[in-house]
Every structure is written in structure tokens, then in C-alpha cells.
PDB file of C-alpha atoms in Angstrom:
ATOM      1  CA  MET A  53     112.906 -21.281  71.782  1.00 76.00           C
ATOM      2  CA  THR A  54     114.082 -24.160  73.920  1.00 86.00           C
ATOM      3  CA  LEU A  55     111.868 -26.112  76.269  1.00 86.00           C
ATOM      4  CA  ARG A  56     113.820 -24.846  79.257  1.00 90.00           C
ATOM      5  CA  SER A  57     113.340 -21.164  78.354  1.00 92.00           C
ATOM      6  CA  TYR A  58     109.656 -21.735  77.571  1.00 91.00           C
ATOM      7  CA  LEU A  59     109.109 -23.388  80.948  1.00 93.00           C
ATOM      8  CA  TRP A  60     110.914 -20.594  82.807  1.00 96.00           C
ATOM      9  CA  GLY A  61     108.754 -18.031  81.062  1.00 96.00           C
ATOM     10  CA  MET A  62     105.635 -19.998  81.971  1.00 96.00           C
ATOM     11  CA  ARG A  63     106.742 -20.296  85.594  1.00 98.00           C
ATOM     12  CA  VAL A  64     107.375 -16.559  85.892  1.00 98.00           C
ATOM     13  CA  SER A  65     104.060 -15.774  84.181  1.00 98.00           C
ATOM     14  CA  THR A  66     102.238 -18.168  86.499  1.00 98.00           C
ATOM     15  CA  VAL A  67     103.802 -16.567  89.570  1.00 98.00           C
ATOM     16  CA  PHE A  68     102.725 -13.117  88.332  1.00 98.00           C
ATOM     17  CA  ALA A  69      99.212 -14.446  87.687  1.00 98.00           C
ATOM     18  CA  LEU A  70      99.062 -15.964  91.178  1.00 98.00           C
ATOM     19  CA  VAL A  71     100.241 -12.687  92.713  1.00 98.00           C
ATOM     20  CA  GLY A  72      97.559 -10.848  90.734  1.00 97.00           C
ATOM     21  CA  TRP A  73      94.948 -13.353  91.848  1.00 97.00           C
ATOM     22  CA  GLY A  74      96.020 -12.920  95.468  1.00 97.00           C
ATOM     23  CA  PHE A  75      95.831  -9.138  95.083  1.00 97.00           C
ATOM     24  CA  VAL A  76      92.306  -9.385  93.681  1.00 97.00           C
ATOM     25  CA  LEU A  77      91.246 -11.696  96.521  1.00 95.00           C
ATOM     26  CA  ASN A  78      92.669  -9.447  99.226  1.00 96.00           C
ATOM     27  CA  HIS A  79      91.951  -5.954  97.921  1.00 96.00           C
ATOM     28  CA  ILE A  80      88.869  -6.009  95.715  1.00 94.00           C
ATOM     29  CA  ASP A  81      85.417  -6.276  97.231  1.00 90.00           C
ATOM     30  CA  PRO A  82      82.980  -7.650  94.633  1.00 81.00           C
ATOM     31  CA  GLU A  83      80.044  -6.093  96.496  1.00 81.00           C
ATOM     32  CA  LYS A  84      81.435  -2.570  96.053  1.00 90.00           C
ATOM     33  CA  THR A  85      83.085  -2.879  92.642  1.00 92.00           C
ATOM     34  CA  GLY A  86      80.238  -4.762  90.977  1.00 91.00           C
ATOM     35  CA  PRO A  87      80.811  -6.366  87.578  1.00 94.00           C
ATOM     36  CA  ILE A  88      84.334  -4.948  87.200  1.00 95.00           C
ATOM     37  CA  GLY A  89      85.469  -6.653  90.405  1.00 94.00           C
ATOM     38  CA  GLN A  90      83.902  -9.921  89.352  1.00 95.00           C
ATOM     39  CA  LEU A  91      85.508  -9.674  85.918  1.00 96.00           C
ATOM     40  CA  LEU A  92      88.909  -9.075  87.519  1.00 96.00           C
ATOM     41  CA  PHE A  93      88.388 -12.065  89.809  1.00 96.00           C
ATOM     42  CA  TYR A  94      87.400 -14.445  87.019  1.00 97.00           C
ATOM     43  CA  ALA A  95      90.130 -13.179  84.672  1.00 98.00           C
ATOM     44  CA  SER A  96      92.856 -13.509  87.300  1.00 98.00           C
ATOM     45  CA  THR A  97      91.564 -16.945  88.279  1.00 98.00           C
ATOM     46  CA  PHE A  98      91.589 -18.008  84.629  1.00 98.00           C
ATOM     47  CA  LEU A  99      95.168 -16.811  84.121  1.00 98.00           C
ATOM     48  CA  ALA A 100      96.454 -18.397  87.331  1.00 98.00           C
ATOM     49  CA  LEU A 101      94.755 -21.734  86.664  1.00 98.00           C
ATOM     50  CA  SER A 102      95.898 -21.705  83.041  1.00 98.00           C
ATOM     51  CA  GLY A 103      99.499 -21.353  84.119  1.00 98.00           C
ATOM     52  CA  ILE A 104      99.183 -24.098  86.706  1.00 98.00           C
ATOM     53  CA  PHE A 105      97.441 -26.494  84.310  1.00 98.00           C
ATOM     54  CA  ILE A 106      99.882 -25.780  81.462  1.00 97.00           C
ATOM     55  CA  LEU A 107     102.878 -26.430  83.702  1.00 97.00           C
ATOM     56  CA  PHE A 108     101.286 -29.599  85.086  1.00 97.00           C
ATOM     57  CA  LEU A 109     100.407 -30.959  81.637  1.00 96.00           C
ATOM     58  CA  THR A 110     103.909 -30.169  80.385  1.00 94.00           C
ATOM     59  CA  TRP A 111     105.375 -31.974  83.382  1.00 94.00           C
ATOM     60  CA  LEU A 112     103.205 -35.019  82.592  1.00 94.00           C
ATOM     61  CA  ARG A 113     104.356 -34.960  78.968  1.00 91.00           C
ATOM     62  CA  ARG A 114     107.993 -34.739  80.047  1.00 91.00           C
ATOM     63  CA  LYS A 115     107.503 -37.791  82.256  1.00 92.00           C
ATOM     64  CA  ALA A 116     105.735 -39.764  79.511  1.00 92.00           C
ATOM     65  CA  ILE A 117     107.913 -38.629  76.590  1.00 88.00           C
ATOM     66  CA  ARG A 118     111.635 -38.405  77.260  1.00 83.00           C
ATOM     67  CA  ASP A 119     112.519 -36.644  73.991  1.00 86.00           C
ATOM     68  CA  GLU A 120     112.584 -32.871  74.564  1.00 84.00           C
ATOM     69  CA  GLU A 121     111.921 -32.131  70.893  1.00 87.00           C
ATOM     70  CA  GLU A 122     108.642 -34.058  70.994  1.00 88.00           C
ATOM     71  CA  VAL A 123     107.644 -32.366  74.242  1.00 87.00           C
ATOM     72  CA  LEU A 124     108.413 -28.964  72.721  1.00 88.00           C
ATOM     73  CA  ALA A 125     106.374 -29.886  69.638  1.00 86.00           C
ATOM     74  CA  GLY A 126     103.427 -30.739  71.915  1.00 86.00           C
ATOM     75  CA  MET A 127     103.542 -27.453  73.828  1.00 91.00           C
ATOM     76  CA  GLY A 128     100.687 -26.053  71.769  1.00 92.00           C
ATOM     77  CA  MET A 129      98.540 -28.970  72.878  1.00 93.00           C
ATOM     78  CA  SER A 130      99.524 -28.435  76.518  1.00 94.00           C
ATOM     79  CA  PHE A 131      98.716 -24.746  76.213  1.00 96.00           C
ATOM     80  CA  ARG A 132      95.306 -25.421  74.643  1.00 97.00           C
ATOM     81  CA  GLN A 133      94.371 -28.143  77.109  1.00 97.00           C
ATOM     82  CA  GLY A 134      95.513 -26.041  80.062  1.00 98.00           C
ATOM     83  CA  ALA A 135      93.423 -23.109  78.855  1.00 98.00           C
ATOM     84  CA  LEU A 136      90.404 -25.380  78.319  1.00 98.00           C
ATOM     85  CA  LEU A 137      90.737 -26.895  81.801  1.00 98.00           C
ATOM     86  CA  SER A 138      90.968 -23.391  83.214  1.00 98.00           C
ATOM     87  CA  LEU A 139      87.902 -22.339  81.223  1.00 98.00           C
ATOM     88  CA  LEU A 140      86.068 -25.379  82.600  1.00 98.00           C
ATOM     89  CA  SER A 141      87.005 -24.477  86.177  1.00 98.00           C
ATOM     90  CA  VAL A 142      86.073 -20.812  85.821  1.00 98.00           C
ATOM     91  CA  SER A 143      82.790 -21.693  84.085  1.00 98.00           C
ATOM     92  CA  LEU A 144      81.816 -24.018  86.919  1.00 98.00           C
ATOM     93  CA  LEU A 145      82.867 -21.391  89.450  1.00 97.00           C
ATOM     94  CA  PHE A 146      80.761 -18.756  87.678  1.00 97.00           C
ATOM     95  CA  LEU A 147      77.715 -21.032  87.551  1.00 97.00           C
ATOM     96  CA  GLN A 148      78.139 -21.777  91.253  1.00 97.00           C
ATOM     97  CA  SER A 149      78.378 -18.072  92.094  1.00 95.00           C
ATOM     98  CA  MET A 150      75.085 -17.497  90.265  1.00 95.00           C
ATOM     99  CA  ARG A 151      73.556 -20.468  92.146  1.00 96.00           C
ATOM    100  CA  MET A 152      72.873 -22.154  88.804  1.00 96.00           C
ATOM    101  CA  LEU A 153      75.265 -25.101  89.077  1.00 96.00           C
ATOM    102  CA  THR A 154      73.610 -28.491  89.207  1.00 96.00           C
ATOM    103  CA  TRP A 155      75.133 -31.812  88.310  1.00 95.00           C
ATOM    104  CA  TRP A 156      73.622 -31.878  84.819  1.00 97.00           C
ATOM    105  CA  ASP A 157      74.757 -28.328  84.113  1.00 96.00           C
ATOM    106  CA  GLY A 158      78.241 -29.338  85.219  1.00 97.00           C
ATOM    107  CA  LEU A 159      78.122 -32.329  82.896  1.00 98.00           C
ATOM    108  CA  LEU A 160      77.004 -30.092  80.025  1.00 98.00           C
ATOM    109  CA  VAL A 161      79.939 -27.747  80.609  1.00 98.00           C
ATOM    110  CA  VAL A 162      82.344 -30.707  80.746  1.00 98.00           C
ATOM    111  CA  ALA A 163      80.808 -32.121  77.549  1.00 98.00           C
ATOM    112  CA  GLY A 164      81.138 -28.739  75.824  1.00 98.00           C
ATOM    113  CA  ILE A 165      84.830 -28.463  76.730  1.00 98.00           C
ATOM    114  CA  PHE A 166      85.328 -32.082  75.655  1.00 98.00           C
ATOM    115  CA  LEU A 167      83.723 -31.358  72.278  1.00 98.00           C
ATOM    116  CA  ILE A 168      85.947 -28.317  71.774  1.00 97.00           C
ATOM    117  CA  GLU A 169      89.017 -30.461  72.459  1.00 97.00           C
ATOM    118  CA  LEU A 170      87.762 -33.157  70.084  1.00 97.00           C
ATOM    119  CA  TYR A 171      87.300 -30.515  67.399  1.00 97.00           C
ATOM    120  CA  PHE A 172      90.898 -29.387  67.765  1.00 95.00           C
ATOM    121  CA  LEU A 173      92.192 -32.963  67.803  1.00 93.00           C
ATOM    122  CA  SER A 174      90.249 -33.888  64.679  1.00 95.00           C
ATOM    123  CA  HIS A 175      91.495 -30.833  62.734  1.00 90.00           C
ATOM    124  CA  ARG A 176      95.177 -31.425  63.378  1.00 78.00           C
ATOM    125  CA  LYS A 177      97.632 -30.761  60.603  1.00 63.00           C
TER     126      LYS A 177
END
């Protein structure tokens, strides 16, 4: 798969995720649907943010590294880091919705995501 085709697929997937997120925001009332509505909201937010972060990180790599083969080889890292940034955002959003987010809890979530990324970086092949 070429970098161009991968990026087009990611763009289309991100647009679908954003449309799904918009649908959830406009048509699902979390008060009436309960946990299912909240799950749909957090899942659609995760997917939409993942797509945005993955595309942004890939764009940064393309600017920093001009060789398309190296950028394509680093797509797994962009995908993982985008998903982790999305997980961080959704985790903080969930804590805030439960009125449990304080600055030290936020730092603990950031540290946890950072440790997960360090684990993956240290176990590279």
C-alpha cells in the first residue's frame, strides 16, 4: 500500500467518524439512552479524534522526513500515537463528565499514556 492510498483511506475514515460523531451529538440524548448513549458518544469521539490525530502526526512526519518510504514505515507509530492521544482526550473527557477531573488526576492520566508509549518505544524490533 502506498502512502497516498493509506492517507486517502484515513481521510475518508476520519470524515465518516466525524459524521458519526455529529450524528451522535445531534440525535442521541444521553439522559434518555443512559449508558448506551454515553458509550456511543465516547466511542465516536475516540474514532474521530484518532483519525484527526493520526492525520496530523502523519503530516508532521511528512514535513520532517521527506522520504516517503520512511514516512510509510513510521505509519504504525503515527497510528499508535494518534490512538493514545485520542485515548488521553477521551479519558480526560470522561473524568470531567463524572466530575472527578482534578489537575493531579489529569497528570496521572498523562503519565499513564506516556508510560504506555515508552513501553512501545522500548520494545521496538
